[in-house]
Amino acid sequence: MTDTDATEKVQQEHTAADDPSLSPVVDHTEAHLHSPVPTVLHHEHHEPAPAPTPARPAERAPRGVKLAKISRTGDRVFRSLATTSGLAIVLLVLFVGFFLLALALPSLRADQDNFLTSRTWTVAGNELRFGIAGLFWTTVLSSILAMAMAVPVALGVALCLTQYLHKRVSGPVSFVVDLLAAVPSIIFGLWGLTVLGPFLAPAAAWLISTIGWIPLFSKSVDPKGSVFVASVVLAIMILPIVIAISRDVFTQTPRDHIEAALALGATRWEVIRTAVLPHGRSGVVSASMLGLGRALGETIAVMIILTTPPQGAPFTPSIFAGGETFASKIANNAAEFDSPSKTGAYIAAGLVLFVVTFAVNAIARIVAERGAKS
Amino acid sequence: MTATTTDTPLALSRPSGVRTLKNALATVFVALATVLTIIPLAWVLATVIIKGYRLLLTPTWWLQSQRGITPRREGGGAYHAIVGTVEMALICAAIAVPLGVMGAILLIEYGRGTKIARGVSFMVDILSGIPSIVAALFIYALFITIFGLGRSAIAVSCALVLLMLPVVLRSTEEMLKLVPDSLREASYSLGVPKWKTIVKVVIPTAFGGIVTGVMLGVARVMGETAPLLILVS
Amino acid sequence: MTMNRLVSSRVTQLAALAALATLSLTACGSDPNSANASGGAEPGSSANASGLGCPAGKLSGEGSSAQANAINEMIADYNAECGDKATIEYNPTGSGAGIKSFYNGLVDFAGSDSALKTQAVDGVVEADKAKERCQGNPAWNLPMVVGPVAFAYNVDGLDKLVLNAETLAQIFNGTIKTWNDPKIAKLNPDAKLPSANITVFFRSDESGTTENTTKFLKSAGNGAWKDEPAKAWTGTGEGKNKSSGVAEATASTKNSITYIEWSYAKDNNLSMAQLDSGNGPVELTGESVAKAVSEAKVKGTDNDLSLELKYSDTQKGAYPALLVTYEIVCSKGLAPESTAILKDFLTYFSSTDAQKKLPDLGYAPLPSDLQSKVQASVAAIQ
């Protein structure tokens, strides 16, 4: 009787406590509490303690157990803190997006050229003519070239670290490779301009002389400031990201698959080809996409290396031409943001870059999730 | 079952020539890739170290600023740069770490699978895709164009928060996911309230990983140049 | 971002140790001793031999990067003279940004390659906004630093190159494509000019140097330069980032030519062309530039000394490709502490001693009559 009363009270209290977000685990745990001793616990908590009569305490609590008061305020406060942080993050991102859009719109409306297809960029003075076609081309070209160069190499290194090297060696080598991620981009820019550029000049000249008839490889400016050199530097910069993620993915290849392949007499390469790579395919794709995202947003290294073509120069698809990416254009002209319309034009360019980067990251995430499910 | 009459020794068959060749080629390619990766790193490090090590050994480098030193004079050091970097990183961490850790707690402890968690996660994805220059532009537009405040270190720190937050949040999230539920359950079964469980059980367990995440974020943020270009000079 | 194996516990400990060491260092650094600075001038106590008041306090300026080298040296020397009592900062963010910060009240003075505009640009009249900032008093443009623009080139075996504004305009807009073009040969009858293509380098970032060079090319170029002078380059060539990028590119690329501030050309040991403005080739020296500046007309009224430069038909021995940077100050209405330092610093800046040091840095000193006008304006600041 007491028990049923107590049980009902507990059930009421339970619904009153109302924690739908408590994970099933916790609920599960709390269900355990529906046994005599713990119900007394709840019972004791929610009702004013009656004056203890000599017989009562012995019935309510087992001897020797001190029942602590459970306060809900701590939980409430903490939970609201967490929710506030989450909301703050959401609001922050939304704010960034809308704010930038609001600043860019007046300039976009005042733009006399088509924003998406024009290659001119005149924002000084009262007449605005700007378009991002040239920027888009250079950004995409340099990033994709960087990815094309970096992904095979990164794959090779990740395979080496996971499949070929002994564990004790693989640790330090991993560390050294991760160190590449720690080098600031400005160092890469300066190194690329002064050291790598002249070094690659003969290779570039050779490429031009042999396959220069393909427009992509046609001769253009002095190769030191070309998209080619910038792409090589970008490739070096995104290597650590792709390697790190691929390495993680390859280590998670199911041991059984590998052993099964080995048992069937596969050589190491065949093991990789049949067990490791298919399993890690989506992870590698997502890693490349993340690397691509990084290459798209890289500012300083590109700004230092790339040669800017003069206004009104004809379009050339060559990788040996100069150019400007979104990021380098904004950084180059940051000192002269002296009017709202000018700033708005650059913000519009920044927004396009943001959208492109976000799309790339989203694709990476989708591919990764799809891979994880299968 | 029946032994064969022919007494062929158990010759361990080797893979065919083609397969061996492919295997060898793969090994060569992989080794080449690793060497190719290490070369630029070694090169960059060597260039920087050879040209700069002498200065690093002098106390002036660490303890003097560039005040009064113009491009034509020798002397001074990097003290101001060290202080500046540390300052900005600390301010940025002070804002980003609590936000990131609490956000991750929301995602894992309070909101697994709920709509709000998915929304926050999506927003963090967007945030992680912001190029540093766009974050800098945003803070420029906000602080300098709209509010009219001057260029300052705190503007840079705020821009860096946008860049550090996703790193801290994601890595904390991963670490919290790794904490076994049995630990949480044990704590609840002892009557520990949820918030205390998180603070005293979950976070200490994941602490190493959280610190790693924070350090990764700080490392990323210390090397950012673009926000400085736009917001300070 | 995935968890890197970057941190095994040993590495974490090492890294933490390194971080701690750096952090503790931040507690004990200091500024370099100002006795390190040039000159060996004795730090005075309150007033000193050159009559400077040496007040204490803070002064901040922002603006043109072309005069950054000069201003930084001047600040260092002034502090050496005054025993480091004042803190003067100059942030070379560019003329446009400097003027904007000035009329928004964020800095005490601006450095600019061009005087405050009196026409509306983008709905803003700079002169009016500056007046607002100075609490209704006009802002003055005081020329302090004359920065010649050198036309630096890199051609093997060519020690002396003579060009005029028209040829330069044609080189820079792509009309003249090779070094051995007859127009260049006419000006250089004795030189061996290669048949290679000319590589032009220009500033890819917006720059006052570009603006002034194009002003020179337009007014002295005899119609060869058709575009309006602007901070953004409208000619041909390859763009490099900032003067340092342009200098580096020219120094390392054969058969190239560019326009660059004299100080950067000197620092990078680039050969510079001589300008023929109708009276024979003139080499770029402090005196030749001073002669050109002395022909400038003062456009401003009263103590405002904005100049109209003469780019062509200059006297014999004058080098007219130059830019003048102004310090834009409030005639009245700036906070008293800052005004005291501003006046003192500008007095030092416009003194003969200080101006004498400028040619070493790649700038030219003010000619004496302009200098006395500037000194009078500085004294009139309240």
CSV table of N, CA and C in Angstrom, one decimal, chain B residues 59-190:
chain,number,residue,atom,x,y,z
B,59,PRO,N,69.9,37.1,-26.4
B,59,PRO,CA,68.8,37.5,-25.5
B,59,PRO,C,68.1,38.7,-26.1
B,60,THR,N,68.7,39.5,-26.9
B,60,THR,CA,68.1,40.7,-27.4
B,60,THR,C,66.8,40.3,-28.2
B,61,TRP,N,66.9,39.3,-28.9
B,61,TRP,CA,65.8,38.9,-29.8
B,61,TRP,C,64.6,38.6,-28.9
B,62,TRP,N,64.8,38.0,-27.7
B,62,TRP,CA,63.6,37.6,-26.9
B,62,TRP,C,63.2,38.8,-26.0
B,63,LEU,N,64.0,39.7,-25.7
B,63,LEU,CA,63.7,40.6,-24.7
B,63,LEU,C,63.5,42.1,-25.1
B,64,GLN,N,63.8,42.4,-26.4
B,64,GLN,CA,63.7,43.8,-26.8
B,64,GLN,C,62.7,43.9,-27.9
B,65,SER,N,62.0,45.0,-28.0
B,65,SER,CA,61.1,45.3,-29.0
B,65,SER,C,61.7,46.0,-30.2
B,66,GLN,N,60.9,46.4,-31.1
B,66,GLN,CA,61.5,47.1,-32.3
B,66,GLN,C,61.3,48.6,-32.1
B,67,ARG,N,61.1,49.1,-30.9
B,67,ARG,CA,60.8,50.5,-30.8
B,67,ARG,C,62.0,51.3,-31.1
B,68,GLY,N,61.8,52.3,-32.0
B,68,GLY,CA,63.0,53.1,-32.3
B,68,GLY,C,63.9,52.5,-33.3
B,69,ILE,N,63.6,51.3,-33.8
B,69,ILE,CA,64.4,50.7,-34.8
B,69,ILE,C,63.7,50.8,-36.1
B,70,THR,N,64.4,51.4,-37.1
B,70,THR,CA,63.8,51.6,-38.4
B,70,THR,C,64.5,50.6,-39.3
B,71,PRO,N,64.0,50.4,-40.5
B,71,PRO,CA,64.5,49.4,-41.4
B,71,PRO,C,66.0,49.6,-41.7
B,72,ARG,N,66.5,50.8,-41.4
B,72,ARG,CA,67.9,51.0,-41.7
B,72,ARG,C,68.9,50.7,-40.5
B,73,ARG,N,68.3,50.5,-39.4
B,73,ARG,CA,69.2,50.3,-38.2
B,73,ARG,C,69.1,48.8,-37.8
B,74,GLU,N,70.2,48.3,-37.3
B,74,GLU,CA,70.1,47.0,-36.7
B,74,GLU,C,69.7,47.1,-35.2
B,75,GLY,N,69.3,46.0,-34.8
B,75,GLY,CA,69.1,46.0,-33.3
B,75,GLY,C,67.6,45.7,-33.0
B,76,GLY,N,67.3,45.7,-31.8
B,76,GLY,CA,66.0,45.4,-31.3
B,76,GLY,C,65.7,43.9,-31.4
B,77,GLY,N,64.5,43.5,-31.1
B,77,GLY,CA,64.2,42.1,-31.1
B,77,GLY,C,62.7,41.9,-31.4
B,78,ALA,N,62.2,40.7,-31.1
B,78,ALA,CA,60.9,40.3,-31.4
B,78,ALA,C,59.9,40.3,-30.2
B,79,TYR,N,60.4,41.0,-29.1
B,79,TYR,CA,59.6,40.9,-27.9
B,79,TYR,C,58.1,41.4,-28.1
B,80,HIS,N,58.0,42.5,-28.9
B,80,HIS,CA,56.6,43.0,-29.1
B,80,HIS,C,55.8,41.9,-29.9
B,81,ALA,N,56.4,41.2,-30.8
B,81,ALA,CA,55.7,40.2,-31.5
B,81,ALA,C,55.3,39.1,-30.6
B,82,ILE,N,56.2,38.7,-29.8
B,82,ILE,CA,55.9,37.6,-28.8
B,82,ILE,C,54.7,37.9,-27.9
B,83,VAL,N,54.9,39.1,-27.4
B,83,VAL,CA,53.8,39.6,-26.5
B,83,VAL,C,52.5,39.7,-27.2
B,84,GLY,N,52.5,40.3,-28.4
B,84,GLY,CA,51.3,40.4,-29.2
B,84,GLY,C,50.7,39.1,-29.5
B,85,THR,N,51.5,38.1,-30.0
B,85,THR,CA,50.9,36.8,-30.3
B,85,THR,C,50.3,36.2,-29.1
B,86,VAL,N,51.0,36.2,-28.0
B,86,VAL,CA,50.5,35.5,-26.8
B,86,VAL,C,49.2,36.2,-26.3
B,87,GLU,N,49.3,37.5,-26.4
B,87,GLU,CA,48.1,38.3,-25.9
B,87,GLU,C,46.8,37.9,-26.7
B,88,MET,N,47.0,37.9,-28.0
B,88,MET,CA,45.8,37.7,-28.9
B,88,MET,C,45.4,36.2,-28.7
B,89,ALA,N,46.3,35.3,-28.6
B,89,ALA,CA,45.9,33.9,-28.5
B,89,ALA,C,45.2,33.7,-27.2
B,90,LEU,N,45.7,34.4,-26.1
B,90,LEU,CA,45.0,34.2,-24.8
B,90,LEU,C,43.6,34.7,-24.8
B,91,ILE,N,43.5,36.0,-25.3
B,91,ILE,CA,42.1,36.6,-25.4
B,91,ILE,C,41.2,35.7,-26.2
B,92,CYS,N,41.7,35.3,-27.3
B,92,CYS,CA,40.9,34.5,-28.2
B,92,CYS,C,40.5,33.2,-27.5
B,93,ALA,N,41.5,32.5,-26.8
B,93,ALA,CA,41.2,31.3,-26.1
B,93,ALA,C,40.2,31.5,-25.0
B,94,ALA,N,40.3,32.6,-24.3
B,94,ALA,CA,39.4,32.9,-23.2
B,94,ALA,C,38.0,33.0,-23.7
B,95,ILE,N,37.8,33.4,-24.9
B,95,ILE,CA,36.4,33.5,-25.4
B,95,ILE,C,36.0,32.2,-26.1
B,96,ALA,N,36.9,31.6,-26.9
B,96,ALA,CA,36.5,30.5,-27.7
B,96,ALA,C,36.4,29.2,-26.9
B,97,VAL,N,37.3,29.0,-25.9
B,97,VAL,CA,37.3,27.7,-25.2
B,97,VAL,C,36.0,27.5,-24.4
B,98,PRO,N,35.6,28.4,-23.6
B,98,PRO,CA,34.3,28.1,-22.9
B,98,PRO,C,33.1,27.9,-23.8
B,99,LEU,N,33.1,28.8,-24.9
B,99,LEU,CA,32.0,28.6,-25.8
B,99,LEU,C,32.0,27.3,-26.5
B,100,GLY,N,33.2,26.9,-26.9
B,100,GLY,CA,33.4,25.6,-27.6
B,100,GLY,C,33.1,24.4,-26.8
B,101,VAL,N,33.6,24.4,-25.5
B,101,VAL,CA,33.4,23.3,-24.7
B,101,VAL,C,32.0,23.2,-24.3
B,102,MET,N,31.3,24.3,-23.9
B,102,MET,CA,29.9,24.2,-23.6
B,102,MET,C,29.1,23.8,-24.7
B,103,GLY,N,29.4,24.3,-25.9
B,103,GLY,CA,28.7,23.9,-27.1
B,103,GLY,C,28.8,22.4,-27.3
B,104,ALA,N,30.0,21.9,-27.2
B,104,ALA,CA,30.2,20.4,-27.3
B,104,ALA,C,29.4,19.7,-26.3
B,105,ILE,N,29.4,20.2,-25.1
B,105,ILE,CA,28.6,19.5,-24.0
B,105,ILE,C,27.1,19.5,-24.4
B,106,LEU,N,26.7,20.6,-25.0
B,106,LEU,CA,25.3,20.7,-25.4
B,106,LEU,C,25.0,19.6,-26.5
B,107,LEU,N,26.0,19.5,-27.4
B,107,LEU,CA,25.8,18.5,-28.5
B,107,LEU,C,25.7,17.1,-28.0
B,108,ILE,N,26.6,16.8,-27.0
B,108,ILE,CA,26.8,15.4,-26.7
B,108,ILE,C,25.9,15.0,-25.5
B,109,GLU,N,26.0,15.8,-24.4
B,109,GLU,CA,25.3,15.4,-23.2
B,109,GLU,C,23.9,15.7,-23.2
B,110,TYR,N,23.5,16.9,-23.7
B,110,TYR,CA,22.1,17.3,-23.6
B,110,TYR,C,21.3,17.1,-24.8
B,111,GLY,N,21.9,17.0,-25.9
B,111,GLY,CA,21.1,17.1,-27.1
B,111,GLY,C,21.4,16.1,-28.2
B,112,ARG,N,21.8,14.9,-27.8
B,112,ARG,CA,22.2,13.9,-28.9
B,112,ARG,C,20.9,13.6,-29.7
B,113,GLY,N,21.0,14.0,-30.9
B,113,GLY,CA,19.9,13.6,-31.8
B,113,GLY,C,18.8,14.6,-31.9
B,114,THR,N,18.8,15.6,-31.0
B,114,THR,CA,17.7,16.6,-31.0
B,114,THR,C,17.9,17.6,-32.1
B,115,LYS,N,16.9,18.3,-32.4
B,115,LYS,CA,17.0,19.3,-33.5
B,115,LYS,C,18.0,20.4,-33.2
B,116,ILE,N,18.0,20.8,-31.9
B,116,ILE,CA,18.9,21.9,-31.7
B,116,ILE,C,20.3,21.5,-31.8
B,117,ALA,N,20.6,20.3,-31.5
B,117,ALA,CA,22.0,19.8,-31.7
B,117,ALA,C,22.3,19.7,-33.1
B,118,ARG,N,21.4,19.3,-34.0
B,118,ARG,CA,21.7,19.3,-35.4
B,118,ARG,C,21.9,20.6,-35.9
B,119,GLY,N,21.1,21.6,-35.4
B,119,GLY,CA,21.2,23.0,-35.9
B,119,GLY,C,22.6,23.5,-35.5
B,120,VAL,N,23.0,23.3,-34.3
B,120,VAL,CA,24.3,23.8,-33.8
B,120,VAL,C,25.4,23.2,-34.6
B,121,SER,N,25.3,21.9,-34.8
B,121,SER,CA,26.3,21.2,-35.6
B,121,SER,C,26.5,21.7,-37.0
B,122,PHE,N,25.3,22.0,-37.6
B,122,PHE,CA,25.3,22.5,-39.0
B,122,PHE,C,26.0,23.9,-39.0
B,123,MET,N,25.7,24.7,-38.0
B,123,MET,CA,26.3,26.0,-37.9
B,123,MET,C,27.8,26.0,-37.7
B,124,VAL,N,28.2,25.0,-36.9
B,124,VAL,CA,29.6,24.9,-36.7
B,124,VAL,C,30.3,24.5,-37.9
B,125,ASP,N,29.6,23.6,-38.7
B,125,ASP,CA,30.2,23.2,-40.0
B,125,ASP,C,30.4,24.5,-40.9
B,126,ILE,N,29.4,25.3,-40.9
B,126,ILE,CA,29.5,26.6,-41.7
B,126,ILE,C,30.7,27.4,-41.2
B,127,LEU,N,30.8,27.5,-39.8
B,127,LEU,CA,31.8,28.3,-39.2
B,127,LEU,C,33.2,27.7,-39.6
B,128,SER,N,33.3,26.4,-39.6
B,128,SER,CA,34.6,25.9,-39.9
B,128,SER,C,35.1,26.1,-41.3
B,129,GLY,N,34.1,26.5,-42.2
B,129,GLY,CA,34.4,26.8,-43.5
B,129,GLY,C,34.8,28.2,-43.8
B,130,ILE,N,34.7,29.1,-42.8
B,130,ILE,CA,34.9,30.5,-43.1
B,130,ILE,C,36.4,30.7,-43.4
B,131,PRO,N,36.8,31.2,-44.5
B,131,PRO,CA,38.2,31.5,-44.7
B,131,PRO,C,38.6,32.7,-43.8
B,132,SER,N,39.9,32.7,-43.4
B,132,SER,CA,40.3,33.6,-42.4
B,132,SER,C,40.0,35.1,-42.8
B,133,ILE,N,40.1,35.3,-44.1
B,133,ILE,CA,40.0,36.7,-44.6
B,133,ILE,C,38.5,37.1,-44.5
B,134,VAL,N,37.6,36.2,-44.6
B,134,VAL,CA,36.2,36.6,-44.5
B,134,VAL,C,35.9,36.9,-43.1
B,135,ALA,N,36.4,36.1,-42.2
B,135,ALA,CA,36.2,36.4,-40.7
B,135,ALA,C,36.8,37.8,-40.4
B,136,ALA,N,37.9,38.1,-41.0
B,136,ALA,CA,38.6,39.4,-40.7
B,136,ALA,C,37.7,40.5,-41.3
B,137,LEU,N,37.2,40.3,-42.5
B,137,LEU,CA,36.3,41.3,-43.1
B,137,LEU,C,35.1,41.5,-42.3
B,138,PHE,N,34.5,40.5,-41.7
B,138,PHE,CA,33.3,40.6,-40.9
B,138,PHE,C,33.6,41.5,-39.7
B,139,ILE,N,34.7,41.2,-39.0
B,139,ILE,CA,35.0,42.0,-37.8
B,139,ILE,C,35.4,43.4,-38.3
B,140,TYR,N,36.0,43.6,-39.4
B,140,TYR,CA,36.3,44.9,-39.9
B,140,TYR,C,35.0,45.7,-40.1
B,141,ALA,N,34.1,45.1,-40.8
B,141,ALA,CA,32.9,45.7,-41.1
B,141,ALA,C,32.1,46.1,-39.8
B,142,LEU,N,32.2,45.1,-38.9
B,142,LEU,CA,31.4,45.4,-37.6
B,142,LEU,C,32.1,46.4,-36.7
B,143,PHE,N,33.4,46.2,-36.4
B,143,PHE,CA,34.0,47.1,-35.5
B,143,PHE,C,34.3,48.4,-36.1
B,144,ILE,N,34.9,48.4,-37.3
B,144,ILE,CA,35.5,49.6,-37.8
B,144,ILE,C,34.5,50.4,-38.6
B,145,THR,N,33.8,49.8,-39.5
B,145,THR,CA,32.9,50.5,-40.3
B,145,THR,C,31.6,50.9,-39.6
B,146,ILE,N,31.0,50.0,-38.8
B,146,ILE,CA,29.8,50.3,-38.2
B,146,ILE,C,30.0,51.0,-36.8
B,147,PHE,N,30.8,50.4,-36.0
B,147,PHE,CA,31.0,50.9,-34.6
B,147,PHE,C,32.0,52.1,-34.6
B,148,GLY,N,32.9,52.1,-35.6
B,148,GLY,CA,33.8,53.2,-35.7
B,148,GLY,C,35.0,53.1,-34.7
B,149,LEU,N,35.1,51.9,-34.1
B,149,LEU,CA,36.2,51.7,-33.2
B,149,LEU,C,37.5,51.6,-34.0
B,150,GLY,N,38.6,51.9,-33.4
B,150,GLY,CA,39.9,51.8,-34.2
B,150,GLY,C,40.3,50.4,-34.4
B,151,ARG,N,41.4,50.3,-35.2
B,151,ARG,CA,42.0,49.0,-35.3
B,151,ARG,C,42.6,48.6,-34.0
B,152,SER,N,42.5,47.4,-33.6
B,152,SER,CA,43.0,47.1,-32.3
B,152,SER,C,43.2,45.6,-32.2
B,153,ALA,N,43.9,45.2,-31.1
B,153,ALA,CA,44.2,43.8,-30.9
B,153,ALA,C,43.0,43.0,-30.6
B,154,ILE,N,42.0,43.7,-29.9
B,154,ILE,CA,40.8,42.9,-29.6
B,154,ILE,C,40.0,42.6,-30.8
B,155,ALA,N,40.0,43.5,-31.8
B,155,ALA,CA,39.3,43.2,-33.0
B,155,ALA,C,39.9,41.9,-33.6
B,156,VAL,N,41.2,41.8,-33.6
B,156,VAL,CA,41.8,40.6,-34.1
B,156,VAL,C,41.4,39.4,-33.3
B,157,SER,N,41.4,39.5,-32.0
B,157,SER,CA,41.1,38.4,-31.2
B,157,SER,C,39.7,37.9,-31.5
B,158,CYS,N,38.8,38.9,-31.7
B,158,CYS,CA,37.4,38.4,-32.0
B,158,CYS,C,37.3,37.7,-33.4
B,159,ALA,N,38.1,38.2,-34.3
B,159,ALA,CA,38.1,37.5,-35.6
B,159,ALA,C,38.7,36.1,-35.4
B,160,LEU,N,39.7,36.0,-34.6
B,160,LEU,CA,40.3,34.7,-34.4
B,160,LEU,C,39.4,33.7,-33.6
B,161,VAL,N,38.5,34.3,-32.8
B,161,VAL,CA,37.5,33.4,-32.1
B,161,VAL,C,36.7,32.6,-33.2
B,162,LEU,N,36.3,33.3,-34.2
B,162,LEU,CA,35.5,32.7,-35.3
B,162,LEU,C,36.3,31.5,-35.9
B,163,LEU,N,37.6,31.6,-35.9
B,163,LEU,CA,38.4,30.6,-36.5
B,163,LEU,C,38.8,29.5,-35.5
B,164,MET,N,38.8,29.8,-34.2
B,164,MET,CA,39.3,28.8,-33.3
B,164,MET,C,38.1,28.0,-32.8
B,165,LEU,N,36.9,28.6,-32.7
B,165,LEU,CA,35.8,27.9,-32.1
B,165,LEU,C,35.5,26.6,-32.7
B,166,PRO,N,35.4,26.4,-34.1
B,166,PRO,CA,35.0,25.1,-34.6
B,166,PRO,C,36.0,24.1,-34.3
B,167,VAL,N,37.3,24.4,-34.2
B,167,VAL,CA,38.4,23.4,-33.9
B,167,VAL,C,38.1,22.9,-32.5
B,168,VAL,N,38.0,23.8,-31.6
B,168,VAL,CA,37.8,23.4,-30.2
B,168,VAL,C,36.5,22.6,-30.0
B,169,LEU,N,35.5,23.1,-30.6
B,169,LEU,CA,34.2,22.4,-30.5
B,169,LEU,C,34.2,21.0,-31.0
B,170,ARG,N,34.7,20.9,-32.2
B,170,ARG,CA,34.7,19.5,-32.9
B,170,ARG,C,35.6,18.6,-32.1
B,171,SER,N,36.8,19.0,-31.7
B,171,SER,CA,37.7,18.1,-31.0
B,171,SER,C,37.1,17.7,-29.6
B,172,THR,N,36.5,18.7,-28.9
B,172,THR,CA,35.9,18.4,-27.6
B,172,THR,C,34.7,17.4,-27.9
B,173,GLU,N,34.0,17.6,-28.9
B,173,GLU,CA,32.9,16.7,-29.2
B,173,GLU,C,33.4,15.3,-29.4
B,174,GLU,N,34.4,15.1,-30.2
B,174,GLU,CA,35.0,13.8,-30.4
B,174,GLU,C,35.4,13.2,-29.1
B,175,MET,N,36.0,13.9,-28.3
B,175,MET,CA,36.5,13.4,-27.0
B,175,MET,C,35.4,13.0,-26.1
B,176,LEU,N,34.4,13.8,-26.1
B,176,LEU,CA,33.2,13.5,-25.2
B,176,LEU,C,32.5,12.2,-25.7
B,177,LYS,N,32.5,12.1,-27.0
B,177,LYS,CA,31.9,10.9,-27.5
B,177,LYS,C,32.6,9.6,-27.1
B,178,LEU,N,33.9,9.8,-26.9
B,178,LEU,CA,34.7,8.6,-26.6
B,178,LEU,C,34.6,8.2,-25.1
B,179,VAL,N,34.1,9.1,-24.3
B,179,VAL,CA,33.9,8.7,-22.9
B,179,VAL,C,32.8,7.7,-22.8
B,180,PRO,N,33.1,6.5,-22.2
B,180,PRO,CA,32.1,5.4,-22.2
B,180,PRO,C,30.9,5.8,-21.4
B,181,ASP,N,29.7,5.4,-21.9
B,181,ASP,CA,28.5,5.7,-21.2
B,181,ASP,C,28.4,5.0,-19.8
B,182,SER,N,29.2,3.9,-19.7
B,182,SER,CA,29.1,3.2,-18.4
B,182,SER,C,29.6,4.1,-17.3
B,183,LEU,N,30.6,5.0,-17.6
B,183,LEU,CA,31.0,5.9,-16.6
B,183,LEU,C,29.9,6.9,-16.2
B,184,ARG,N,29.2,7.4,-17.2
B,184,ARG,CA,28.1,8.3,-16.8
B,184,ARG,C,27.0,7.5,-16.0
B,185,GLU,N,26.7,6.3,-16.5
B,185,GLU,CA,25.7,5.6,-15.8
B,185,GLU,C,26.1,5.3,-14.3
B,186,ALA,N,27.3,5.0,-14.2
B,186,ALA,CA,27.8,4.7,-12.8
B,186,ALA,C,27.6,5.9,-11.9
B,187,SER,N,27.9,7.1,-12.5
B,187,SER,CA,27.8,8.3,-11.7
B,187,SER,C,26.3,8.6,-11.4
B,188,TYR,N,25.5,8.4,-12.4
B,188,TYR,CA,24.1,8.7,-12.1
B,188,TYR,C,23.5,7.8,-11.1
B,189,SER,N,24.0,6.5,-11.2
B,189,SER,CA,23.4,5.5,-10.2
B,189,SER,C,23.8,5.8,-8.8
B,190,LEU,N,24.9,6.6,-8.7
B,190,LEU,CA,25.3,7.0,-7.3
B,190,LEU,C,24.5,8.2,-6.9
